[in-house]
Amino acid sequence: MKVSVITAVYKSEATVGEAIASVAAQTHADLEHVIVEGKSPDGSLAAIERAAHDRMRVISERDDGIYDALNKGIRAATGDVVGFIHSDDFFAHQGVLARIASAFEDPTVEAVFSDLDYVAQADTSRVIRHWSTGPFHPKRLKYGWMPAHPTLYLRRSVYERLGGYDTSFGIAADYDFILRYFAQIDAEAVYIPEVLYKMRLGGVSNRNLAKIRQKMREDMSAIRRNNVGGIGTLVLKNTSKLGQFISRAKPRQSA
């Protein structure tokens, strides 16, 4: 079971090496790491080269933002399964991809997702938010359910069938794609109730009030175009995250 992991990089000199190292350390042997670097003006490309491993290949060219870069990575991927590791983030342990690949051994499974910890920028051992996704059910979409996007691994055939991310969305193309997929799913989706991914807090969608408003507008557009609800879905999507800050107990992790 070959797994393709895609990393989009732009101005991530300080953190991309750790992201790459967490892929290189994976015990699952059959993997490829596709890095799409957008001609960063800092030392990102040099940092990538310093951290290079033998299962990695780099595409370095200008792009039109993160979703365009992820689409490039999807088109370049050759694995049976495709997922992502963002340039600021890292896997929770060395057995993450082995755990995911094992779930895909069942041919009826088309999607696998897990839990995620948001960690502090300066101290990644400090958990700020814990995202416990819970299993999928179609009715949950209208209540704002979604898996944490970086934890979602899909068979490459899903992207071949549905296409990639809609780059007309500046912030919410991942939510739009998730709704597009789960609103029509006709296969098994496996939830792994473990933290497999660590994300540094401070994403682009939460940087300032203007970005938060843009995110809400785009989320609403995605909800409507995929016919999964209305304003109530948007409200529930946002209010459901409040509990992530309250309960930060570490769930079971297995290596």
C-alpha positions as MATLAB code, in Angstrom:
seq = 'MKVSVITAVYKSEATVGEAIASVAAQTHADLEHVIVEGKSPDGSLAAIERAAHDRMRVISERDDGIYDALNKGIRAATGDVVGFIHSDDFFAHQGVLARIASAFEDPTVEAVFSDLDYVAQADTSRVIRHWSTGPFHPKRLKYGWMPAHPTLYLRRSVYERLGGYDTSFGIAADYDFILRYFAQIDAEAVYIPEVLYKMRLGGVSNRNLAKIRQKMREDMSAIRRNNVGGIGTLVLKNTSKLGQFISRAKPRQSA';
ca = [
       0.000    0.000    0.000;
       1.847    3.052   -1.276;
       1.073    6.299    0.564;
       1.762    9.704   -0.961;
       2.261   12.553    1.508;
       2.108   16.069    0.075;
       3.606   19.192    1.635;
       3.001   22.679    0.247;
       5.767   25.066    1.279;
       5.972   28.841    1.207;
       8.088   30.887    3.598;
       8.418   28.025    6.094;
      12.174   28.038    6.576;
      11.955   27.634   10.362;
       9.588   24.651   10.467;
       9.654   22.693    7.214;
      12.655   20.627    8.302;
      10.690   19.210   11.231;
       7.744   18.376    8.964;
      10.059   16.537    6.567;
      11.815   14.713    9.392;
       8.490   13.426   10.722;
       7.786   11.869    7.310;
      11.300   10.467    6.942;
      10.959    8.778   10.343;
       7.804    6.844    9.406;
       8.109    3.083    9.706;
       5.798    2.481    6.742;
       8.251    1.719    3.947;
       6.105    2.221    0.854;
       5.668    5.976    0.797;
       6.576    9.003   -1.263;
       6.857   12.569    0.014;
       5.963   15.151   -2.621;
       7.032   18.673   -1.674;
       5.617   21.585   -3.653;
       7.703   24.673   -2.946;
       6.415   28.000   -4.257;
       9.684   29.861   -4.883;
       9.786   31.240   -1.354;
      11.792   34.447   -0.854;
      13.332   33.068    2.348;
      15.524   30.001    2.873;
      12.738   27.425    2.606;
      14.242   25.611   -0.368;
      17.630   25.353    1.345;
      15.916   24.023    4.485;
      14.146   21.404    2.363;
      17.410   20.340    0.784;
      19.096   20.024    4.199;
      16.298   17.754    5.446;
      16.017   15.669    2.258;
      15.384   11.924    2.495;
      15.397    9.182   -0.111;
      11.594    8.934   -0.388;
      11.162   12.618   -1.189;
      10.890   14.621   -4.397;
      10.577   18.372   -4.808;
       8.621   20.541   -7.220;
       9.880   24.112   -6.964;
       7.912   26.636   -8.996;
       5.564   29.545   -8.463;
       1.956   28.764   -7.614;
      -1.304   30.576   -6.955;
      -1.564   29.771   -3.259;
      -1.755   26.735   -1.018;
      -4.680   25.026   -2.750;
      -3.045   25.366   -6.150;
       0.110   23.863   -4.629;
      -1.838   20.974   -3.083;
      -3.524   20.308   -6.420;
      -0.084   20.127   -8.050;
       0.966   17.616   -5.421;
      -2.146   15.507   -5.966;
      -1.507   15.406   -9.715;
       2.106   14.356   -9.107;
       1.237   11.691   -6.517;
       1.620    8.046   -7.519;
       0.482    6.395   -4.286;
      -2.661    4.345   -3.724;
      -3.520    6.723   -0.876;
      -2.966   10.484   -0.648;
      -2.648   12.715    2.415;
      -0.913   15.863    3.595;
       1.574   17.189    6.118;
       1.669   20.968    6.272;
       5.032   22.677    6.451;
       4.410   23.949   10.010;
       3.234   20.612   11.376;
       4.327   17.048   12.075;
       3.124   13.500   12.695;
       2.467   12.475   16.278;
       4.729    9.411   16.103;
       6.671    7.169   13.725;
       3.846    4.681   13.205;
       1.218    7.084   11.860;
       1.364    6.083    8.191;
       1.554    2.376    9.079;
      -1.635    2.819   11.112;
      -3.353    4.578    8.214;
      -2.153    2.085    5.591;
      -3.423   -0.779    7.734;
      -6.935    0.701    7.714;
      -6.821    0.889    3.912;
      -6.067   -2.827    3.596;
      -9.842   -3.257    3.609;
     -10.772   -2.608   -0.054;
     -14.149   -1.146    0.955;
     -12.423    1.706    2.830;
     -12.004    4.914    0.848;
     -11.315    7.468    3.613;
      -9.407    7.395    6.907;
      -9.211   10.227    9.442;
      -8.190   10.717   13.053;
      -7.850   13.206   15.898;
      -5.520   16.202   15.973;
      -3.774   18.316   18.586;
      -3.174   22.023   18.081;
       0.100   22.858   19.809;
       1.865   26.082   20.782;
       4.189   27.617   18.207;
       7.109   27.986   20.604;
       6.553   24.819   22.650;
       5.054   22.000   20.609;
       4.731   19.797   23.686;
       1.997   22.140   24.959;
      -1.462   21.255   23.664;
      -3.774   24.239   23.156;
      -6.707   22.509   21.464;
      -7.661   18.871   21.041;
      -9.831   18.035   18.028;
     -11.650   14.753   18.588;
     -13.503   14.197   15.323;
     -15.753   11.247   16.062;
     -17.095    8.836   13.453;
     -18.820    9.988   10.294;
     -22.549    9.863    9.706;
     -24.237   11.713    6.833;
     -26.628   13.515    9.180;
     -23.694   15.038   11.058;
     -22.723   17.259    8.092;
     -25.616   19.653    8.679;
     -24.515   19.971   12.314;
     -21.112   21.265   11.260;
     -19.169   17.992   11.460;
     -15.924   17.713    9.575;
     -12.689   15.795   10.114;
      -9.568   17.842   10.731;
      -8.422   18.238    7.137;
      -4.733   17.301    7.651;
      -5.795   13.976    9.178;
      -7.886   12.987    6.151;
      -6.339   10.350    3.874;
      -8.168    9.289    0.723;
      -7.607    6.817   -2.049;
      -6.105    8.597   -5.034;
      -9.119    7.468   -7.041;
     -11.261    9.912   -5.039;
      -9.319   12.868   -6.428;
      -9.433   11.343   -9.897;
     -13.209   11.124   -9.572;
     -13.990   14.448   -7.864;
     -11.070   16.629   -8.906;
      -8.943   18.653   -6.509;
      -9.503   21.809   -4.488;
     -11.533   24.693   -5.879;
      -8.995   27.528   -5.936;
     -11.733   30.171   -6.085;
     -11.814   29.652   -2.307;
      -8.962   31.500   -0.605;
      -9.331   29.841    2.815;
     -12.110   27.241    2.815;
     -11.343   25.041   -0.218;
     -10.560   22.173    2.161;
     -14.001   22.441    3.818;
     -15.654   22.660    0.402;
     -13.847   19.516   -0.743;
     -14.715   17.660    2.469;
     -18.405   18.492    2.005;
     -18.231   17.581   -1.686;
     -16.818   14.183   -0.793;
     -18.766   13.249    2.324;
     -22.104   14.481    0.912;
     -21.887   11.780   -1.772;
     -19.788    9.080   -0.109;
     -20.627    5.537   -1.164;
     -17.823    3.686    0.599;
     -16.461    3.072    4.073;
     -14.876    5.905    6.085;
     -12.749    4.819    9.046;
     -12.253    6.999   12.107;
      -9.098    6.276   14.112;
      -9.718    7.655   17.649;
      -6.096    8.623   18.209;
      -4.011   11.773   17.801;
      -1.969   11.164   14.657;
      -1.225   14.780   13.737;
       0.190   17.819   15.511;
      -0.607   21.276   14.136;
       0.970   24.517   15.284;
      -1.708   27.005   16.277;
      -1.898   30.137   14.150;
      -3.280   29.214   10.726;
      -4.066   31.802    8.069;
      -7.834   31.614    8.630;
      -7.513   32.872   12.214;
      -4.866   35.578   11.879;
      -7.159   38.603   12.083;
     -10.799   39.674   12.014;
     -10.813   40.143    8.237;
      -9.591   36.560    7.724;
     -12.191   35.215   10.167;
     -14.950   37.019    8.252;
     -13.609   35.719    4.950;
     -13.530   32.184    6.369;
     -17.151   32.442    7.505;
     -18.278   33.750    4.101;
     -16.459   30.963    2.290;
     -17.728   28.309    4.711;
     -21.285   29.489    4.076;
     -20.708   29.318    0.328;
     -19.381   25.750    0.656;
     -22.357   24.707    2.798;
     -24.853   26.063    0.286;
     -23.182   24.776   -2.866;
     -22.979   21.266   -1.398;
     -26.558   21.338   -0.061;
     -25.713   20.237    3.466;
     -27.489   22.928    5.475;
     -27.731   26.667    6.037;
     -26.783   29.329    8.552;
     -27.438   26.912   11.415;
     -24.748   24.600   10.032;
     -22.253   27.459    9.983;
     -23.103   28.423   13.571;
     -22.774   24.850   14.794;
     -19.519   24.344   12.889;
     -17.968   27.241   14.798;
     -19.531   26.752   18.240;
     -18.665   23.047   18.266;
     -14.980   23.998   18.347;
     -15.252   25.749   21.701;
     -15.024   22.449   23.553;
     -11.644   21.796   21.932;
     -10.121   24.453   24.192;
     -11.811   23.145   27.357;
     -10.987   19.454   27.158;
      -7.370   18.850   26.250;
      -6.871   15.462   27.807;
      -4.477   13.396   25.729;
      -6.251   10.501   24.008;
      -4.642    7.124   23.566;
      -1.715    7.100   21.143;
      -0.141    3.982   19.777;
       3.199    3.749   18.023;
];
